[in-house]
Amino acid sequence: MTELSDDQKRDFEAAAFRRLVAHLRERGDVQNIDLMNLAGFCRNCLSNWYREAAEAEGVALSKDESRELIYGMPYAEWQALNQTEASATKKAEFEAKRPKDH
């Protein structure tokens, strides 16, 4: 395996994260509840992790600010454009698998 410096790892991780965020922005048709049910995380999780990382470095971000960074627009705007009502089955699956921090 190629040896990577810590700076290279950080840069590659940041690039992969930016690509993931861009992909999720392009795929507004993919609902957060589907991401949660299939992968155990969603856009809101990413925004929470982003906010937690900022706060660990002494940078205060509000929930709304971190969500806008991930969604590329205010959360309410994204919801109005993209969010659909989840079926009872999807809601039940989410409740059965709900992470402790949700």
PDB file of C-alpha atoms in Angstrom, residues 1-5 8-9 12:
ATOM      1  CA  MET A   1       0.000   0.000   0.000  1.00  0.00           C
ATOM      2  CA  THR A   2       1.207   3.499  -0.815  1.00  0.00           C
ATOM      3  CA  GLU A   3       2.370   5.438   2.200  1.00  0.00           C
ATOM      4  CA  LEU A   4       0.460   8.683   2.542  1.00  0.00           C
ATOM      5  CA  SER A   5       1.417  11.608   4.689  1.00  0.00           C
ATOM      6  CA  GLN A   8      -2.312  13.831   2.014  1.00  0.00           C
ATOM      7  CA  LYS A   9      -4.781  11.718   3.980  1.00  0.00           C
ATOM      8  CA  PHE A  12      -7.995  13.149   0.186  1.00  0.00           C
TER       9      PHE A  12
END
